[in-house]
PDB file of C-alpha atoms in Angstrom:
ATOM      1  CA  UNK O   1       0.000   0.000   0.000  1.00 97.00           C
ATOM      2  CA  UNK O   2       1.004   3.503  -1.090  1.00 98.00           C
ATOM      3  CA  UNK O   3       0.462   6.690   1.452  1.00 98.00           C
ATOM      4  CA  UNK O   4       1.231  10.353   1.391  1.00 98.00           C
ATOM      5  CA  UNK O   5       2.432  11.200   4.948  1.00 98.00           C
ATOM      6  CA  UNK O   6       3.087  15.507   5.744  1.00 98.00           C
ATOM      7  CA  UNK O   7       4.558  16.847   8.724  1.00 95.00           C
ATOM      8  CA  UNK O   8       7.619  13.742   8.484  1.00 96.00           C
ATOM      9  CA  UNK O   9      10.163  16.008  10.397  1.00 94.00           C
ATOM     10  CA  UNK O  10       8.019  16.785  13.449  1.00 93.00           C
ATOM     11  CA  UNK O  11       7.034  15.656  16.639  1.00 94.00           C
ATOM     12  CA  UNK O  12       4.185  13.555  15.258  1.00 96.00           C
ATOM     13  CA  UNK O  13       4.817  13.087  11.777  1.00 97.00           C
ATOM     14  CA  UNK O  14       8.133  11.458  12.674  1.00 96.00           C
ATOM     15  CA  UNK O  15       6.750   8.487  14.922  1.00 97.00           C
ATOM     16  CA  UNK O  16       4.349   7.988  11.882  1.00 98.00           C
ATOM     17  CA  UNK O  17       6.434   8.180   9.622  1.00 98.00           C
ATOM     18  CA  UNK O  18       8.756   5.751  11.890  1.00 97.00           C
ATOM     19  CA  UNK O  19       6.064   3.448  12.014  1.00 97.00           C
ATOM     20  CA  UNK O  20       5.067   3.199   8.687  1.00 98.00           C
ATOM     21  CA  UNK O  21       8.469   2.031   7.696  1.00 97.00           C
ATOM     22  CA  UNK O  22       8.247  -1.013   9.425  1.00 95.00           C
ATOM     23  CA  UNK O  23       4.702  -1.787   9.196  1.00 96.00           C
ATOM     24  CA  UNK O  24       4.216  -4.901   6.648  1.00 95.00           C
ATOM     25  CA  UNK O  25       1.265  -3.612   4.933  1.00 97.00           C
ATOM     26  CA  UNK O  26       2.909  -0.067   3.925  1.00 98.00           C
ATOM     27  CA  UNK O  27       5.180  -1.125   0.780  1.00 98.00           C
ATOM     28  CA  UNK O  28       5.895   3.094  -0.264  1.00 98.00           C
ATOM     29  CA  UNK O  29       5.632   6.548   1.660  1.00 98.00           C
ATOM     30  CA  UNK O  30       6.037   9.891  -0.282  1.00 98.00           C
ATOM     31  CA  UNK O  31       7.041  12.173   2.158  1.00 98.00           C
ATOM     32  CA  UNK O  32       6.090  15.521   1.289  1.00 98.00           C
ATOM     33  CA  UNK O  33       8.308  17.928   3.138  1.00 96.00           C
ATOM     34  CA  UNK O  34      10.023  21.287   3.199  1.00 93.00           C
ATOM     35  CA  UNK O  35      13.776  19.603   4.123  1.00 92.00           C
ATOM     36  CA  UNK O  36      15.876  16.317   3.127  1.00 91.00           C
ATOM     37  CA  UNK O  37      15.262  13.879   5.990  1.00 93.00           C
ATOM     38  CA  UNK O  38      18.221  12.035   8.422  1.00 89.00           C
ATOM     39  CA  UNK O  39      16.529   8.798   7.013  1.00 91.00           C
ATOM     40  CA  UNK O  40      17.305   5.936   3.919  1.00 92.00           C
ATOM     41  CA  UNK O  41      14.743   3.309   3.465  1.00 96.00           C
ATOM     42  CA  UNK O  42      13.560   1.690   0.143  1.00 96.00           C
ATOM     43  CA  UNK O  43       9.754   2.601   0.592  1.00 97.00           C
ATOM     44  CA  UNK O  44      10.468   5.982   1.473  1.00 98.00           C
ATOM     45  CA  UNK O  45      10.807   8.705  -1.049  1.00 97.00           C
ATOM     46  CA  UNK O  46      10.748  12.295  -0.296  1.00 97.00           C
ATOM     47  CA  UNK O  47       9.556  15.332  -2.211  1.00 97.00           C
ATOM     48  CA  UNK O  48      10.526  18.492  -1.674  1.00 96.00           C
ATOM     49  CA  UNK O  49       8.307  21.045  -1.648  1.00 95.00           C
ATOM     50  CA  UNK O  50       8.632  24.933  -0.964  1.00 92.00           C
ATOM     51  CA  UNK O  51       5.064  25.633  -1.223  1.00 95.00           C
ATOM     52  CA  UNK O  52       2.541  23.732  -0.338  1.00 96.00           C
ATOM     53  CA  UNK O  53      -0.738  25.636  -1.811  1.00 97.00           C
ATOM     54  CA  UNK O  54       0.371  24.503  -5.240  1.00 96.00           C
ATOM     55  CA  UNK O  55       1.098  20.979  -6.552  1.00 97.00           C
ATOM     56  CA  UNK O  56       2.594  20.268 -10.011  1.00 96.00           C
ATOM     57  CA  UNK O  57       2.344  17.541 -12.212  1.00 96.00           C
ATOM     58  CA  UNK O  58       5.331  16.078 -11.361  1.00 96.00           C
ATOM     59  CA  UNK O  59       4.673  15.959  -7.602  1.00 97.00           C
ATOM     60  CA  UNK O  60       1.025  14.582  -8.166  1.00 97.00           C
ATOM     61  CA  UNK O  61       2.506  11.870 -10.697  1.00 97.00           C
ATOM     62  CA  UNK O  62       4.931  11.134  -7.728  1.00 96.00           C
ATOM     63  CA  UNK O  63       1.823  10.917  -5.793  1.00 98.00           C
ATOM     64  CA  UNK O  64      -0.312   8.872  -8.214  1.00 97.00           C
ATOM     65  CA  UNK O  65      -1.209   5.177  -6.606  1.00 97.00           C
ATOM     66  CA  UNK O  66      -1.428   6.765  -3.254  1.00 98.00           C
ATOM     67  CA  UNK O  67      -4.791   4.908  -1.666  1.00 98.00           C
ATOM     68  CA  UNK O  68      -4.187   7.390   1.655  1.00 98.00           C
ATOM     69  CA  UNK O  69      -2.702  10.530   3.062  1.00 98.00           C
ATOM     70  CA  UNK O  70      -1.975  11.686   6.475  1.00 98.00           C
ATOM     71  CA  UNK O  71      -1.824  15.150   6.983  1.00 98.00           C
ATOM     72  CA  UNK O  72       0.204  15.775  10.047  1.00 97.00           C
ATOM     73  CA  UNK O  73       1.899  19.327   8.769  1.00 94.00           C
ATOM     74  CA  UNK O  74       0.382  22.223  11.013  1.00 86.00           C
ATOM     75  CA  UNK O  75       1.351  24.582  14.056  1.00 78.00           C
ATOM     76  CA  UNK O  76      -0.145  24.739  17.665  1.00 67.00           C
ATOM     77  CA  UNK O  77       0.967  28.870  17.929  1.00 64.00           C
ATOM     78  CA  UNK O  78       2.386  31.276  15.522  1.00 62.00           C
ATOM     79  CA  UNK O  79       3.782  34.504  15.316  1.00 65.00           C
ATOM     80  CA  UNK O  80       0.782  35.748  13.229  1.00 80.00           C
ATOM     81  CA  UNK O  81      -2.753  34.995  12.423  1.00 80.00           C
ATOM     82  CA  UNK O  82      -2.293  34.983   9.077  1.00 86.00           C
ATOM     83  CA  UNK O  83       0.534  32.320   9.202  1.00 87.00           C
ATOM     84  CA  UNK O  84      -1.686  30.256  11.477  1.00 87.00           C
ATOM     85  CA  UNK O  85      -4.180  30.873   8.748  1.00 90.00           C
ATOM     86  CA  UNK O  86      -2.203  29.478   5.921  1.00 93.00           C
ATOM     87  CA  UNK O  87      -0.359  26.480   7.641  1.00 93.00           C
ATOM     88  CA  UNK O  88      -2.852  24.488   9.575  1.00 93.00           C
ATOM     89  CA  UNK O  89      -5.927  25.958   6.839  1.00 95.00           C
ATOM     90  CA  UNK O  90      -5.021  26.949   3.284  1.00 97.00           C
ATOM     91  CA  UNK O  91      -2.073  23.940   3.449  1.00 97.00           C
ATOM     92  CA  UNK O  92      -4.694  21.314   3.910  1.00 97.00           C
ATOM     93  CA  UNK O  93      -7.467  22.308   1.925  1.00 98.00           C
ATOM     94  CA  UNK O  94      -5.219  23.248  -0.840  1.00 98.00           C
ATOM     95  CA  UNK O  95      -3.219  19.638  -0.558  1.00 98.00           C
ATOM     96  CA  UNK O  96      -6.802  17.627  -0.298  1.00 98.00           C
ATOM     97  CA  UNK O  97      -8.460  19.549  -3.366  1.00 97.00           C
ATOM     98  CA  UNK O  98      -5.420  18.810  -5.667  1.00 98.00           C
ATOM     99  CA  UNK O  99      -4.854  15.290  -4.606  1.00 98.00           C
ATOM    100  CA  UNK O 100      -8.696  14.678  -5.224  1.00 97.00           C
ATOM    101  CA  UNK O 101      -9.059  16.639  -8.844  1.00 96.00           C
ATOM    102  CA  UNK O 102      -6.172  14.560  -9.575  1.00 96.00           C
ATOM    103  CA  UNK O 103      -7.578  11.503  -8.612  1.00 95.00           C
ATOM    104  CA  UNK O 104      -3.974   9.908  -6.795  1.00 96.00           C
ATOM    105  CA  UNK O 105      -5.691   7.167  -5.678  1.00 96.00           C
ATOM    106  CA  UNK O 106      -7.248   5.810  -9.336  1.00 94.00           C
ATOM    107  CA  UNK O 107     -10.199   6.212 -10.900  1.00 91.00           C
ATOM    108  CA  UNK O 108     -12.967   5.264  -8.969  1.00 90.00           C
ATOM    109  CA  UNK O 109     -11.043   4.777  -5.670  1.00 96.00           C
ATOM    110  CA  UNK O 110     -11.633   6.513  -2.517  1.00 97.00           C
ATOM    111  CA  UNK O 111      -8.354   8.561  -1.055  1.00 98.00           C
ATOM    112  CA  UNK O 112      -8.712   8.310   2.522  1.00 98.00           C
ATOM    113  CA  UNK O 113      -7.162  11.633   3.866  1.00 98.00           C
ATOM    114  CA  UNK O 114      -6.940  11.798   7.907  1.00 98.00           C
ATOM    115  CA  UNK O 115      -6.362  15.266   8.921  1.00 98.00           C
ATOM    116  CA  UNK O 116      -4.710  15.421  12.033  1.00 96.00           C
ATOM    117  CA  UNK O 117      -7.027  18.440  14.266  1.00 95.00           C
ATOM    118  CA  UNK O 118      -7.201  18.414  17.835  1.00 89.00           C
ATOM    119  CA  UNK O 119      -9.360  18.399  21.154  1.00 88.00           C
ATOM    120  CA  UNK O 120     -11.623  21.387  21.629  1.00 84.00           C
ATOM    121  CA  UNK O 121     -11.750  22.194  18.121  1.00 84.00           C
ATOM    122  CA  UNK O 122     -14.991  24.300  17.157  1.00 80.00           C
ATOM    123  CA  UNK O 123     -16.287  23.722  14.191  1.00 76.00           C
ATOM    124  CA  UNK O 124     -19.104  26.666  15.446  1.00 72.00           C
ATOM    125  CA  UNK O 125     -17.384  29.719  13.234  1.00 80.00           C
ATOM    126  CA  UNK O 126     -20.256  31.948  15.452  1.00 75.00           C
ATOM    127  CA  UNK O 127     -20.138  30.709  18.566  1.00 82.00           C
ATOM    128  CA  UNK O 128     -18.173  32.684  21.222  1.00 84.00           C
ATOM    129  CA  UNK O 129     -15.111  31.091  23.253  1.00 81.00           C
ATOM    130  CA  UNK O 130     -13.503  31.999  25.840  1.00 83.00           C
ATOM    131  CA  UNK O 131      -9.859  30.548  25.279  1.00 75.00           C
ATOM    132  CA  UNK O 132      -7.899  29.674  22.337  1.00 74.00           C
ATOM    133  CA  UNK O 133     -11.178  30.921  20.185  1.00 76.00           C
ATOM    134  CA  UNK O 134      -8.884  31.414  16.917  1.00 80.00           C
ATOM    135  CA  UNK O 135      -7.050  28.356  16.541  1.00 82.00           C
ATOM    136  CA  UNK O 136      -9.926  26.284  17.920  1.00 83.00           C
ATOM    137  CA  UNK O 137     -11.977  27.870  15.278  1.00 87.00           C
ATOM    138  CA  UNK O 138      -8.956  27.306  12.286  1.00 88.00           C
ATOM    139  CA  UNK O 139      -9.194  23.851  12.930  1.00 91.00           C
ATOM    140  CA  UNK O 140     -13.119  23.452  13.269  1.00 91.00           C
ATOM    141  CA  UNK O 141     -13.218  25.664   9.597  1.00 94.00           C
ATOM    142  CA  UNK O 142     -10.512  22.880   8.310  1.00 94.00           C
ATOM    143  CA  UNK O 143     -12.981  19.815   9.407  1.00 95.00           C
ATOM    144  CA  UNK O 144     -15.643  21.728   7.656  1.00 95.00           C
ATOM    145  CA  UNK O 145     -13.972  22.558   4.341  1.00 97.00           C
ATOM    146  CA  UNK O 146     -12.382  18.403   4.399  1.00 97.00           C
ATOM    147  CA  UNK O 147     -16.032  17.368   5.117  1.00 96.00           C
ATOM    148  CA  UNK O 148     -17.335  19.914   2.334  1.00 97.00           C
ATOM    149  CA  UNK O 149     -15.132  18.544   0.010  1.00 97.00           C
ATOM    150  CA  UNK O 150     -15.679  14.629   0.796  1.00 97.00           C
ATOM    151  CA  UNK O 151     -19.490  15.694  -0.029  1.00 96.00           C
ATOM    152  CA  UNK O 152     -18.509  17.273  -3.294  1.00 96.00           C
ATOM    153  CA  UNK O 153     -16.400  14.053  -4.184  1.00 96.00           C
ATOM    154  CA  UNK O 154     -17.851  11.012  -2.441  1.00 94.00           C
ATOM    155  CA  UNK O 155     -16.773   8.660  -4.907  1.00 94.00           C
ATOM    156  CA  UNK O 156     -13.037   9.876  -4.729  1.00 96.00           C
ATOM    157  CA  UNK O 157     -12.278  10.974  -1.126  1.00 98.00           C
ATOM    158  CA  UNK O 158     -13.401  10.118   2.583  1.00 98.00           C
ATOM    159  CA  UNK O 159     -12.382  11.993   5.690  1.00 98.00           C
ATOM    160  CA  UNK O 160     -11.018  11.093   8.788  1.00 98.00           C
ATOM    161  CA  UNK O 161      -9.985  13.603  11.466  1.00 97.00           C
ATOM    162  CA  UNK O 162      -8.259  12.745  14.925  1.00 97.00           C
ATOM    163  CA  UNK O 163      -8.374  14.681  17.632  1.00 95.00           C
ATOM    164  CA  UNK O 164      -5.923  14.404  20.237  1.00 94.00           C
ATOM    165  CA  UNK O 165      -5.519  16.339  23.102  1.00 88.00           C
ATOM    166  CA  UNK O 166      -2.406  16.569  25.130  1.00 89.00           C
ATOM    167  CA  UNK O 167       0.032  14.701  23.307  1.00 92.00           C
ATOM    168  CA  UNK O 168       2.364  12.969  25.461  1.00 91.00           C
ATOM    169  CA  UNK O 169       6.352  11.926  24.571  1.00 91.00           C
ATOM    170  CA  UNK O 170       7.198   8.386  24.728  1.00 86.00           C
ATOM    171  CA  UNK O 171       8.571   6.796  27.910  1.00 83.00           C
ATOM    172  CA  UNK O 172       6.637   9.905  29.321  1.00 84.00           C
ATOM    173  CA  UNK O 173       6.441   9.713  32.977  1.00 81.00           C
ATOM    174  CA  UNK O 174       2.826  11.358  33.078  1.00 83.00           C
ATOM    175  CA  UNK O 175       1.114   7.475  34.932  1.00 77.00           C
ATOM    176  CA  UNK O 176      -1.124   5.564  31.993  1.00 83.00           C
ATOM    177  CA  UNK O 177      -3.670   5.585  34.490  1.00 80.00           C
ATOM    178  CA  UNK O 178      -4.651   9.110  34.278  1.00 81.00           C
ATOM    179  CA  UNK O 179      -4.459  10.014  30.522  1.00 88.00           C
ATOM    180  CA  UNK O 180      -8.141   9.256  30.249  1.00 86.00           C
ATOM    181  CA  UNK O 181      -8.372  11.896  32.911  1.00 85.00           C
ATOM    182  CA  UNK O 182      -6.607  15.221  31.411  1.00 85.00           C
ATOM    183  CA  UNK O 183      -7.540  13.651  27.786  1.00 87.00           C
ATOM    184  CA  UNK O 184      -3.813  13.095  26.979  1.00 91.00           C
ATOM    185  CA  UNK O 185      -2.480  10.006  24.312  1.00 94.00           C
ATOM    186  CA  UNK O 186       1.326   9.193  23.977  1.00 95.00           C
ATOM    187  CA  UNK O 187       2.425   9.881  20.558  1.00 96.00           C
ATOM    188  CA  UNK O 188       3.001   5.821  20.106  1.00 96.00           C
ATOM    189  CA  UNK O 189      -0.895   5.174  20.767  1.00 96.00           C
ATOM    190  CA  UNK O 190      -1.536   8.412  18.540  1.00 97.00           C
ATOM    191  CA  UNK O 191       0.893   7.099  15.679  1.00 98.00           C
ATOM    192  CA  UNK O 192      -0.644   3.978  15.762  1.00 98.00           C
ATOM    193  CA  UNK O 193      -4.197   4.561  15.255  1.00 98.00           C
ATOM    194  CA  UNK O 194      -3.952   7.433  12.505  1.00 98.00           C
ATOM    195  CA  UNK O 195      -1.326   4.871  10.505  1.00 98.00           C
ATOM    196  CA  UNK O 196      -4.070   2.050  10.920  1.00 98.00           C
ATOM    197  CA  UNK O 197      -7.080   4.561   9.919  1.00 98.00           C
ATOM    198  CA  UNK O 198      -5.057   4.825   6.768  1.00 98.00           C
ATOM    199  CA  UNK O 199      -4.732   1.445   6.049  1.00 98.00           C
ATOM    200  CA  UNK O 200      -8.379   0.061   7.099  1.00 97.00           C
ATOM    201  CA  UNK O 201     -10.364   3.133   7.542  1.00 97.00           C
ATOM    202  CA  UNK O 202     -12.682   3.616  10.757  1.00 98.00           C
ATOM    203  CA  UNK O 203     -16.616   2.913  11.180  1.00 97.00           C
ATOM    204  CA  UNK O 204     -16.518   6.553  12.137  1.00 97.00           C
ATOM    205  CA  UNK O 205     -14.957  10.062  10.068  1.00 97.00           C
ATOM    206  CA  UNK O 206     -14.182  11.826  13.769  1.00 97.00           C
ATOM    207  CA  UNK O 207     -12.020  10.201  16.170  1.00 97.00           C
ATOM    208  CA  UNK O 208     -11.852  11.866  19.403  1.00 96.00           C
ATOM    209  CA  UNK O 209      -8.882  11.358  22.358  1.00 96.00           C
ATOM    210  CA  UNK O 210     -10.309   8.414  23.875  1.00 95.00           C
ATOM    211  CA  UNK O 211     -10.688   6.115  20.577  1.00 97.00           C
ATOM    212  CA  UNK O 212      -7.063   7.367  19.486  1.00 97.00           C
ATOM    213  CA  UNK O 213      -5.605   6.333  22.987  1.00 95.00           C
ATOM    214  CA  UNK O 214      -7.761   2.799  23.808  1.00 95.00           C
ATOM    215  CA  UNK O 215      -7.497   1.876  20.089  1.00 96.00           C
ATOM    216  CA  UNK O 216      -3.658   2.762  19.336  1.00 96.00           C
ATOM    217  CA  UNK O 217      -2.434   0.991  22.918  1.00 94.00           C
ATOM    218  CA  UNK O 218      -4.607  -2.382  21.383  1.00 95.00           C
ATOM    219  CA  UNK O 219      -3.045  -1.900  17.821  1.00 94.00           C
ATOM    220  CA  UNK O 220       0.655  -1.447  19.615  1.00 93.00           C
ATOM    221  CA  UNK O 221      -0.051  -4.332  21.919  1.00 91.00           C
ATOM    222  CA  UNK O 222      -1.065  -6.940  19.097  1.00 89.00           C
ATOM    223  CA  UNK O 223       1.882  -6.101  16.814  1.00 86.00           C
ATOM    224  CA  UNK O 224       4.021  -6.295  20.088  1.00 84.00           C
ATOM    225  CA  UNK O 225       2.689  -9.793  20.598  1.00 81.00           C
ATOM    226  CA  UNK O 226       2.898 -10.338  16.863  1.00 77.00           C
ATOM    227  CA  UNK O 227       6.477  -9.835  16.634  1.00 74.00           C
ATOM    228  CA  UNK O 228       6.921 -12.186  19.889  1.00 72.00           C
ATOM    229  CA  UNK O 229       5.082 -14.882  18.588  1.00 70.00           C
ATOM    230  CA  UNK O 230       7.544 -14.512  15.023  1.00 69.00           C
ATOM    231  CA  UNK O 231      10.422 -14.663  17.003  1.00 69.00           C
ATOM    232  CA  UNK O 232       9.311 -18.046  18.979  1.00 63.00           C
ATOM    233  CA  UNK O 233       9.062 -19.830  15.634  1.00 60.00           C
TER     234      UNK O 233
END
């Protein structure tokens, strides 16, 4: 299987990108990013890109056969609104539209695109907050332009958005017992479950902190036991 991965040099990104690599079912990863990345590995190929509102032909050829993307590429804070704007927003939409008009994924094949958003995210552009109300509302205008656009093209793209909320490190020392409390998911669990919602999709298009955590910690255990088992044989 074929994906598009974004974001590959951050904190995220990298443990998918990571994972991917060694998961069986992932034969070739296009990493679109802005920098050459510390890594050789014959599935991966990089393309550099300097902008990423527009695509050419060459990178959507390189992109052609792709039957998922994950869009990890965005920023928590930034120095401006407008570059808020145009990283975690105009990026995406921009990305999703061309990969779709271009139909990567074949004709008459579904690109599964999971956005990577985040807890709290209000998809409400009215509705008054008291905290964090512009980046909340960046991301909850994202989910509706991806869902827009999987309406416009529901024969050639379905969306799946994950929203974590504190984002731990691994080996974190924050106890596994109270992540369900402060709505927190190591990166590993997080990793896991967006990787495996490219690969088999989910019965749902919004995955909140709980199913990312409880769902990526099962997926991590069985290939944990999986490799065990292979090396008993």
């Amino acid at each position: 299987m074929k994906i598009i991965l974004t974001g590959p040099t951050g904190f995220i990104g990298s443990h998918i990108l990571q994972l991917a690599l060694s998961h069986p079912a992932i034969t070739s990863i296009i990493a679109l990013s802005r920098r050459r990345l510390p890594i050789t590995d014959p599935k991966l190929h990089i393309v550099i890109l300097s902008d990423f509102l527009n695509y050419s032909e060459e990178t959507l050829e390189e992109c052609k056969g792709a039957e998922a993307c994950i869009w990890s590429l965005g920023v928590a804070r930034s120095l401006s609104a407008e570059a808020n704007r145009r990283i975690n927003l105009d990026y995406t939409i921009a990305a999703a539209r061309a990969f779709v008009e271009a139909k990567v994924a074949g004709e008459g094949n579904k690109l599964r695109f999971v956005y990577l958003s985040g807890m709290l995210t209000e998809r409400d552009q009215e509705r008054k907050l008291w905290f964090m109300s512009e980046a909340r509302k960046i991301r909850g205008e994202v989910e509706n332009q991806l869902m827009g656009l999987q309406k416009q093209h529901e024969d050639a793209l379905v969306t799946y958005v994950a929203r974590p909320g504190g984002v731990l490190a691994t080996n974190s020392f924050f106890p596994s017992v109270l992540e369900p409390l402060a709505k927190a998911v190591t990166v590993d669990d997080l990793a896991a479950k967006m990787l495996d919602t490219a690969i088999n999709g989910h019965e749902t298009h919004i995955l909140e902190v709980d199913v990312l955590r409880d769902e990526g910690r099962r997926l991590r255990k069985e290939s944990q036991k999986n490799e065990k088992d292979k090396t008993m044989l």
